[in-house]
PDB file of C-alpha atoms in Angstrom:
ATOM      1  CA  MET A   1     172.529  50.609  76.538  1.00 38.00           C
ATOM      2  CA  ASN A   2     169.444  48.667  75.245  1.00 38.00           C
ATOM      3  CA  SER A   3     166.760  50.896  74.169  1.00 42.00           C
ATOM      4  CA  SER A   4     163.206  49.661  74.808  1.00 59.00           C
ATOM      5  CA  TRP A   5     160.653  50.626  72.338  1.00 50.00           C
ATOM      6  CA  LYS A   6     157.865  48.996  70.371  1.00 51.00           C
ATOM      7  CA  GLY A   7     155.582  50.025  67.462  1.00 48.00           C
ATOM      8  CA  LYS A   8     155.613  51.304  63.934  1.00 47.00           C
ATOM      9  CA  HIS A   9     156.101  54.725  62.478  1.00 45.00           C
ATOM     10  CA  THR A  10     159.257  55.491  64.394  1.00 55.00           C
ATOM     11  CA  GLU A  11     162.808  56.407  63.303  1.00 69.00           C
ATOM     12  CA  GLY A  12     166.138  56.250  65.058  1.00 74.00           C
ATOM     13  CA  PRO A  13     167.615  59.280  66.799  1.00 84.00           C
ATOM     14  CA  THR A  14     169.289  61.887  64.656  1.00 87.00           C
ATOM     15  CA  PHE A  15     171.731  64.539  65.639  1.00 93.00           C
ATOM     16  CA  PRO A  16     173.056  67.798  64.001  1.00 92.00           C
ATOM     17  CA  GLY A  17     176.800  68.184  63.144  1.00 92.00           C
ATOM     18  CA  LEU A  18     179.440  68.686  65.829  1.00 93.00           C
ATOM     19  CA  GLY A  19     179.423  72.499  65.244  1.00 93.00           C
ATOM     20  CA  ASP A  20     175.745  72.733  66.036  1.00 94.00           C
ATOM     21  CA  ILE A  21     176.063  70.485  68.980  1.00 95.00           C
ATOM     22  CA  ALA A  22     178.681  72.682  70.228  1.00 95.00           C
ATOM     23  CA  THR A  23     176.320  75.691  70.203  1.00 96.00           C
ATOM     24  CA  ILE A  24     173.691  73.723  71.890  1.00 96.00           C
ATOM     25  CA  ALA A  25     176.099  72.484  74.487  1.00 94.00           C
ATOM     26  CA  GLY A  26     177.581  75.931  75.187  1.00 95.00           C
ATOM     27  CA  GLY A  27     181.107  74.917  73.985  1.00 96.00           C
ATOM     28  CA  VAL A  28     183.528  75.282  71.068  1.00 95.00           C
ATOM     29  CA  VAL A  29     184.955  72.679  68.617  1.00 94.00           C
ATOM     30  CA  VAL A  30     188.748  72.348  69.167  1.00 91.00           C
ATOM     31  CA  SER A  31     191.105  69.997  67.209  1.00 77.00           C
ATOM     32  CA  GLY A  32     189.084  68.895  64.227  1.00 73.00           C
ATOM     33  CA  LYS A  33     186.271  69.495  61.688  1.00 71.00           C
ATOM     34  CA  SER A  34     182.927  71.001  63.143  1.00 71.00           C
ATOM     35  CA  GLU A  35     180.801  69.173  60.449  1.00 73.00           C
ATOM     36  CA  LYS A  36     181.682  65.695  61.975  1.00 78.00           C
ATOM     37  CA  ALA A  37     178.553  63.553  61.943  1.00 87.00           C
ATOM     38  CA  VAL A  38     177.238  62.045  65.091  1.00 93.00           C
ATOM     39  CA  SER A  39     174.885  59.116  65.313  1.00 94.00           C
ATOM     40  CA  SER A  40     174.650  58.273  69.105  1.00 95.00           C
ATOM     41  CA  VAL A  41     175.759  59.592  72.563  1.00 97.00           C
ATOM     42  CA  ALA A  42     177.643  57.660  75.267  1.00 97.00           C
ATOM     43  CA  ILE A  43     179.164  58.444  78.641  1.00 97.00           C
ATOM     44  CA  ASP A  44     180.868  55.166  79.155  1.00 97.00           C
ATOM     45  CA  SER A  45     183.657  54.375  76.581  1.00 97.00           C
ATOM     46  CA  ARG A  46     182.536  50.722  76.659  1.00 96.00           C
ATOM     47  CA  ASN A  47     179.251  51.663  75.165  1.00 96.00           C
ATOM     48  CA  CYS A  48     180.604  53.682  72.229  1.00 97.00           C
ATOM     49  CA  ARG A  49     180.088  52.451  68.759  1.00 96.00           C
ATOM     50  CA  ALA A  50     180.758  53.750  65.285  1.00 95.00           C
ATOM     51  CA  GLY A  51     179.583  57.390  65.153  1.00 95.00           C
ATOM     52  CA  SER A  52     179.280  58.048  68.900  1.00 96.00           C
ATOM     53  CA  LEU A  53     179.765  61.276  70.755  1.00 97.00           C
ATOM     54  CA  PHE A  54     181.571  60.542  73.955  1.00 98.00           C
ATOM     55  CA  PHE A  55     180.780  62.787  76.984  1.00 98.00           C
ATOM     56  CA  ALA A  56     183.841  62.725  79.222  1.00 98.00           C
ATOM     57  CA  LEU A  57     182.151  63.308  82.584  1.00 97.00           C
ATOM     58  CA  PRO A  58     184.333  64.038  85.573  1.00 95.00           C
ATOM     59  CA  GLY A  59     183.639  61.520  88.377  1.00 88.00           C
ATOM     60  CA  GLU A  60     184.355  60.943  92.024  1.00 84.00           C
ATOM     61  CA  HIS A  61     186.806  58.125  91.197  1.00 87.00           C
ATOM     62  CA  ALA A  62     187.575  58.573  87.605  1.00 90.00           C
ATOM     63  CA  ASP A  63     187.754  61.435  85.016  1.00 96.00           C
ATOM     64  CA  GLY A  64     186.119  60.593  81.683  1.00 97.00           C
ATOM     65  CA  GLU A  65     188.931  62.501  79.838  1.00 98.00           C
ATOM     66  CA  GLY A  66     191.130  59.605  80.734  1.00 97.00           C
ATOM     67  CA  TYR A  67     188.890  57.278  78.626  1.00 97.00           C
ATOM     68  CA  VAL A  68     188.587  59.358  75.373  1.00 97.00           C
ATOM     69  CA  THR A  69     191.234  57.061  73.629  1.00 97.00           C
ATOM     70  CA  SER A  70     189.369  53.919  74.694  1.00 98.00           C
ATOM     71  CA  ALA A  71     185.990  55.596  73.396  1.00 98.00           C
ATOM     72  CA  VAL A  72     187.735  56.271  69.951  1.00 97.00           C
ATOM     73  CA  ARG A  73     188.814  52.715  69.773  1.00 97.00           C
ATOM     74  CA  ALA A  74     185.287  51.550  70.241  1.00 98.00           C
ATOM     75  CA  GLY A  75     184.203  53.987  67.433  1.00 97.00           C
ATOM     76  CA  ALA A  76     183.600  57.370  68.981  1.00 97.00           C
ATOM     77  CA  VAL A  77     184.103  60.217  66.318  1.00 95.00           C
ATOM     78  CA  ALA A  78     184.172  63.062  68.732  1.00 96.00           C
ATOM     79  CA  ALA A  79     184.120  63.994  72.538  1.00 97.00           C
ATOM     80  CA  VAL A  80     182.803  66.572  74.994  1.00 98.00           C
ATOM     81  CA  VAL A  81     185.618  67.612  77.353  1.00 98.00           C
ATOM     82  CA  ARG A  82     186.614  70.282  79.782  1.00 97.00           C
ATOM     83  CA  HIS A  83     190.169  70.778  78.393  1.00 97.00           C
ATOM     84  CA  SER A  84     191.716  71.734  75.085  1.00 95.00           C
ATOM     85  CA  LEU A  85     194.420  69.157  75.345  1.00 95.00           C
ATOM     86  CA  ALA A  86     194.490  65.481  76.613  1.00 96.00           C
ATOM     87  CA  PRO A  87     195.714  64.746  80.120  1.00 95.00           C
ATOM     88  CA  ASP A  88     199.163  63.975  78.791  1.00 95.00           C
ATOM     89  CA  GLY A  89     199.332  67.264  77.126  1.00 95.00           C
ATOM     90  CA  SER A  90     198.890  65.948  73.499  1.00 95.00           C
ATOM     91  CA  ALA A  91     196.242  66.826  71.070  1.00 94.00           C
ATOM     92  CA  TRP A  92     192.929  64.835  71.349  1.00 95.00           C
ATOM     93  CA  PRO A  93     192.714  62.021  68.815  1.00 94.00           C
ATOM     94  CA  VAL A  94     189.341  63.233  67.634  1.00 95.00           C
ATOM     95  CA  PRO A  95     187.539  66.635  67.382  1.00 95.00           C
ATOM     96  CA  VAL A  96     186.395  67.612  70.871  1.00 96.00           C
ATOM     97  CA  VAL A  97     183.867  70.178  72.167  1.00 96.00           C
ATOM     98  CA  VAL A  98     185.412  71.944  74.918  1.00 97.00           C
ATOM     99  CA  THR A  99     182.972  73.052  77.649  1.00 97.00           C
ATOM    100  CA  SER A 100     183.225  73.956  81.411  1.00 97.00           C
ATOM    101  CA  ASP A 101     180.653  71.413  82.469  1.00 97.00           C
ATOM    102  CA  PRO A 102     180.093  68.321  80.244  1.00 98.00           C
ATOM    103  CA  LEU A 103     177.114  67.106  82.413  1.00 97.00           C
ATOM    104  CA  LYS A 104     175.307  70.466  81.874  1.00 97.00           C
ATOM    105  CA  SER A 105     176.147  70.239  78.149  1.00 98.00           C
ATOM    106  CA  LEU A 106     174.572  66.581  78.110  1.00 98.00           C
ATOM    107  CA  HIS A 107     171.427  67.975  79.730  1.00 98.00           C
ATOM    108  CA  GLY A 108     171.323  70.784  77.114  1.00 98.00           C
ATOM    109  CA  LEU A 109     171.522  68.315  74.266  1.00 98.00           C
ATOM    110  CA  ALA A 110     168.748  66.220  75.886  1.00 98.00           C
ATOM    111  CA  LYS A 111     166.641  69.357  76.260  1.00 98.00           C
ATOM    112  CA  TRP A 112     167.278  70.203  72.695  1.00 97.00           C
ATOM    113  CA  TYR A 113     166.175  66.804  71.566  1.00 97.00           C
ATOM    114  CA  VAL A 114     163.020  67.041  73.336  1.00 97.00           C
ATOM    115  CA  ASP A 115     162.376  70.387  71.710  1.00 96.00           C
ATOM    116  CA  THR A 116     163.001  69.164  68.185  1.00 95.00           C
ATOM    117  CA  HIS A 117     162.293  65.468  68.014  1.00 95.00           C
ATOM    118  CA  LEU A 118     159.644  64.772  70.835  1.00 96.00           C
ATOM    119  CA  VAL A 119     157.358  67.559  70.385  1.00 94.00           C
ATOM    120  CA  GLY A 120     154.559  65.238  69.442  1.00 95.00           C
ATOM    121  CA  THR A 121     155.411  62.495  71.973  1.00 97.00           C
ATOM    122  CA  VAL A 122     153.381  62.282  75.179  1.00 98.00           C
ATOM    123  CA  ARG A 123     155.972  62.122  77.865  1.00 98.00           C
ATOM    124  CA  ILE A 124     155.327  60.490  81.206  1.00 98.00           C
ATOM    125  CA  GLY A 125     157.721  60.765  84.064  1.00 98.00           C
ATOM    126  CA  VAL A 126     157.806  58.199  86.987  1.00 97.00           C
ATOM    127  CA  THR A 127     159.268  58.801  90.248  1.00 96.00           C
ATOM    128  CA  GLY A 128     159.095  57.631  93.897  1.00 93.00           C
ATOM    129  CA  SER A 129     161.075  55.895  96.691  1.00 89.00           C
ATOM    130  CA  ASN A 130     160.027  52.380  95.538  1.00 90.00           C
ATOM    131  CA  GLY A 131     158.361  50.869  92.562  1.00 92.00           C
ATOM    132  CA  LYS A 132     159.510  53.132  89.727  1.00 93.00           C
ATOM    133  CA  THR A 133     160.886  50.454  87.331  1.00 94.00           C
ATOM    134  CA  THR A 134     157.783  48.301  87.817  1.00 95.00           C
ATOM    135  CA  THR A 135     155.403  51.147  87.522  1.00 96.00           C
ATOM    136  CA  LYS A 136     157.334  52.358  84.264  1.00 96.00           C
ATOM    137  CA  GLU A 137     157.088  48.996  82.735  1.00 95.00           C
ATOM    138  CA  PHE A 138     153.490  48.385  83.537  1.00 96.00           C
ATOM    139  CA  ILE A 139     152.511  51.798  81.952  1.00 97.00           C
ATOM    140  CA  ALA A 140     154.481  51.085  78.884  1.00 96.00           C
ATOM    141  CA  ALA A 141     152.781  47.539  78.505  1.00 96.00           C
ATOM    142  CA  LEU A 142     149.432  49.289  78.726  1.00 96.00           C
ATOM    143  CA  LEU A 143     150.314  52.013  76.195  1.00 97.00           C
ATOM    144  CA  GLU A 144     151.539  49.477  73.745  1.00 94.00           C
ATOM    145  CA  LYS A 145     147.759  48.737  73.077  1.00 93.00           C
ATOM    146  CA  SER A 146     147.436  52.348  71.938  1.00 94.00           C
ATOM    147  CA  GLY A 147     150.496  53.094  69.906  1.00 95.00           C
ATOM    148  CA  SER A 148     154.237  53.083  69.708  1.00 95.00           C
ATOM    149  CA  VAL A 149     156.047  53.333  72.983  1.00 96.00           C
ATOM    150  CA  TYR A 150     159.402  53.930  74.210  1.00 96.00           C
ATOM    151  CA  PHE A 151     160.546  53.398  77.993  1.00 96.00           C
ATOM    152  CA  SER A 152     163.791  54.186  79.515  1.00 94.00           C
ATOM    153  CA  PRO A 153     165.759  50.864  79.918  1.00 91.00           C
ATOM    154  CA  GLY A 154     166.782  49.424  83.303  1.00 84.00           C
ATOM    155  CA  ASN A 155     167.464  51.980  85.850  1.00 80.00           C
ATOM    156  CA  TYR A 156     168.573  54.811  83.477  1.00 93.00           C
ATOM    157  CA  ASN A 157     166.857  57.383  85.750  1.00 95.00           C
ATOM    158  CA  SER A 158     169.649  59.523  87.111  1.00 95.00           C
ATOM    159  CA  GLU A 159     171.169  62.970  86.166  1.00 96.00           C
ATOM    160  CA  THR A 160     173.325  60.911  83.741  1.00 96.00           C
ATOM    161  CA  GLY A 161     171.066  58.096  82.798  1.00 96.00           C
ATOM    162  CA  LEU A 162     168.045  60.067  82.074  1.00 97.00           C
ATOM    163  CA  PRO A 163     169.433  62.330  79.397  1.00 98.00           C
ATOM    164  CA  LEU A 164     170.745  59.200  77.627  1.00 97.00           C
ATOM    165  CA  SER A 165     167.214  57.716  77.717  1.00 97.00           C
ATOM    166  CA  ILE A 166     165.826  60.876  76.110  1.00 97.00           C
ATOM    167  CA  LEU A 167     168.622  60.908  73.492  1.00 97.00           C
ATOM    168  CA  GLU A 168     167.774  57.193  72.662  1.00 95.00           C
ATOM    169  CA  THR A 169     164.066  57.802  72.107  1.00 96.00           C
ATOM    170  CA  PRO A 170     163.075  57.137  68.496  1.00 93.00           C
ATOM    171  CA  ARG A 171     161.459  60.085  66.581  1.00 90.00           C
ATOM    172  CA  GLY A 172     157.839  59.770  65.994  1.00 88.00           C
ATOM    173  CA  VAL A 173     157.221  57.562  68.909  1.00 95.00           C
ATOM    174  CA  GLN A 174     153.838  58.317  70.405  1.00 96.00           C
ATOM    175  CA  PHE A 175     154.536  57.742  74.207  1.00 97.00           C
ATOM    176  CA  GLY A 176     157.761  58.093  76.075  1.00 98.00           C
ATOM    177  CA  VAL A 177     157.939  56.654  79.734  1.00 98.00           C
ATOM    178  CA  TYR A 178     160.763  57.838  81.730  1.00 98.00           C
ATOM    179  CA  GLU A 179     161.916  56.768  85.152  1.00 97.00           C
ATOM    180  CA  MET A 180     163.323  59.715  87.217  1.00 97.00           C
ATOM    181  CA  ALA A 181     165.286  59.381  90.341  1.00 93.00           C
ATOM    182  CA  MET A 182     166.956  61.792  92.778  1.00 91.00           C
ATOM    183  CA  SER A 183     169.565  61.359  95.552  1.00 87.00           C
ATOM    184  CA  ALA A 184     170.196  64.925  96.361  1.00 89.00           C
ATOM    185  CA  PRO A 185     168.562  68.343  96.398  1.00 91.00           C
ATOM    186  CA  GLY A 186     168.210  69.888  92.970  1.00 93.00           C
ATOM    187  CA  GLU A 187     168.470  66.661  90.966  1.00 95.00           C
ATOM    188  CA  MET A 188     164.648  66.098  90.272  1.00 96.00           C
ATOM    189  CA  GLU A 189     164.257  69.838  89.090  1.00 97.00           C
ATOM    190  CA  ALA A 190     167.073  69.200  86.622  1.00 97.00           C
ATOM    191  CA  LEU A 191     165.411  66.117  85.310  1.00 98.00           C
ATOM    192  CA  ALA A 192     162.015  67.819  85.099  1.00 98.00           C
ATOM    193  CA  ASP A 193     163.711  70.554  83.128  1.00 98.00           C
ATOM    194  CA  ILE A 194     164.749  67.958  80.528  1.00 98.00           C
ATOM    195  CA  VAL A 195     161.635  65.785  80.287  1.00 98.00           C
ATOM    196  CA  ARG A 196     158.947  68.317  80.966  1.00 98.00           C
ATOM    197  CA  PRO A 197     156.446  65.558  81.433  1.00 98.00           C
ATOM    198  CA  HIS A 198     152.834  65.803  80.319  1.00 98.00           C
ATOM    199  CA  PHE A 199     151.936  63.260  83.019  1.00 98.00           C
ATOM    200  CA  ALA A 200     153.887  62.663  86.250  1.00 98.00           C
ATOM    201  CA  ILE A 201     153.506  59.892  88.713  1.00 97.00           C
ATOM    202  CA  ILE A 202     154.860  59.648  92.289  1.00 96.00           C
ATOM    203  CA  THR A 203     154.572  55.953  93.475  1.00 95.00           C
ATOM    204  CA  ASN A 204     155.356  56.778  97.286  1.00 92.00           C
ATOM    205  CA  ILE A 205     157.605  58.818  99.504  1.00 89.00           C
ATOM    206  CA  GLY A 206     159.888  56.748 101.581  1.00 82.00           C
ATOM    207  CA  THR A 207     163.259  57.283 103.196  1.00 78.00           C
ATOM    208  CA  ALA A 208     165.887  56.438 100.685  1.00 72.00           C
ATOM    209  CA  HIS A 209     168.771  58.852 100.388  1.00 67.00           C
ATOM    210  CA  ILE A 210     167.492  60.574 103.527  1.00 76.00           C
ATOM    211  CA  GLY A 211     171.131  61.099 104.491  1.00 69.00           C
ATOM    212  CA  MET A 212     171.701  63.364 101.516  1.00 74.00           C
ATOM    213  CA  VAL A 213     168.302  65.175 101.717  1.00 78.00           C
ATOM    214  CA  GLY A 214     167.741  65.432 105.432  1.00 77.00           C
ATOM    215  CA  SER A 215     164.311  64.333 106.197  1.00 88.00           C
ATOM    216  CA  GLN A 216     161.295  62.484 104.723  1.00 88.00           C
ATOM    217  CA  ASP A 217     159.500  65.861 104.431  1.00 87.00           C
ATOM    218  CA  ALA A 218     162.503  67.085 102.383  1.00 86.00           C
ATOM    219  CA  ILE A 219     162.301  63.961 100.211  1.00 88.00           C
ATOM    220  CA  ALA A 220     158.757  64.695  99.556  1.00 88.00           C
ATOM    221  CA  ARG A 221     159.418  68.283  98.514  1.00 91.00           C
ATOM    222  CA  GLU A 222     162.310  67.059  96.192  1.00 90.00           C
ATOM    223  CA  LYS A 223     160.210  64.354  94.685  1.00 92.00           C
ATOM    224  CA  LYS A 224     157.361  66.858  93.818  1.00 94.00           C
ATOM    225  CA  MET A 225     159.760  68.860  91.878  1.00 96.00           C
ATOM    226  CA  ILE A 226     158.765  66.523  88.984  1.00 97.00           C
ATOM    227  CA  VAL A 227     156.025  69.093  88.385  1.00 96.00           C
ATOM    228  CA  SER A 228     158.308  72.146  88.479  1.00 96.00           C
ATOM    229  CA  ARG A 229     158.013  72.565  84.778  1.00 96.00           C
ATOM    230  CA  PHE A 230     154.131  72.053  84.541  1.00 97.00           C
ATOM    231  CA  SER A 231     152.498  74.963  82.731  1.00 95.00           C
ATOM    232  CA  GLY A 232     148.908  74.175  83.772  1.00 93.00           C
ATOM    233  CA  THR A 233     147.686  71.579  81.339  1.00 95.00           C
ATOM    234  CA  GLU A 234     149.692  68.539  82.826  1.00 97.00           C
ATOM    235  CA  THR A 235     148.509  65.866  85.209  1.00 97.00           C
ATOM    236  CA  LEU A 236     150.256  64.680  88.472  1.00 96.00           C
ATOM    237  CA  LEU A 237     149.165  61.291  89.796  1.00 95.00           C
ATOM    238  CA  VAL A 238     149.809  60.273  93.346  1.00 94.00           C
ATOM    239  CA  PRO A 239     148.477  57.514  95.710  1.00 91.00           C
ATOM    240  CA  GLU A 240     145.074  58.615  97.176  1.00 88.00           C
ATOM    241  CA  ASN A 241     146.065  57.585 100.767  1.00 85.00           C
ATOM    242  CA  ASP A 242     149.646  58.768 100.769  1.00 81.00           C
ATOM    243  CA  ARG A 243     150.235  61.072 103.727  1.00 82.00           C
ATOM    244  CA  TYR A 244     152.237  63.386 101.380  1.00 78.00           C
ATOM    245  CA  ARG A 245     149.277  63.759  98.961  1.00 77.00           C
ATOM    246  CA  GLU A 246     148.726  67.397 100.039  1.00 73.00           C
ATOM    247  CA  PHE A 247     152.133  68.159 101.054  1.00 66.00           C
TER     248      PHE A 247
END
């Protein structure tokens, strides 16, 4: 993943040892040393590099546990898995954190990162049926004139991509702009729980993913979950003439 940030007074991401990551992730370290150092996070074995922690997420067509060896060849020093043994019954080639839900564990690590590394970062969440990426990049371009800015690269906006964007955000950056997308009920609330944006923007309410959600009204309700972690001091921005403005 190519991170997108500009400005001075920022430092690259840092992570605790594997034992502490296991505690954060709600798992236990198996088959290795718990003090193993981690320098980055990946969910695709092809994106691993020296020092990576590979989250072996189960998928519809492939299980990430089948790619741990490939991740290790690319430089991964540890993995987050669901089983204490590899698919062929052998020991894992690196220390692993065993957890019942690697995706939930990834979200937990991202939430920890926000709480520990991005406390002073003004976080901005952008969602909508259309125009998310353009709006995100436009906001980032404007904020560059006021300070250091990180914005989520490409379309890293899903339940898997958004936490990676958080975990790539440099420490000390003044503004973080995150694209947030949903395709099924509950996803936006999960993303909002990670980012906890100070400012949220809904570009529009269309009909994308209506088959998964049920109706345009339901899409509007799901999109507005971006404010589900607002505490009273945050701001939501919506188009003035949008028919769902008061929905």
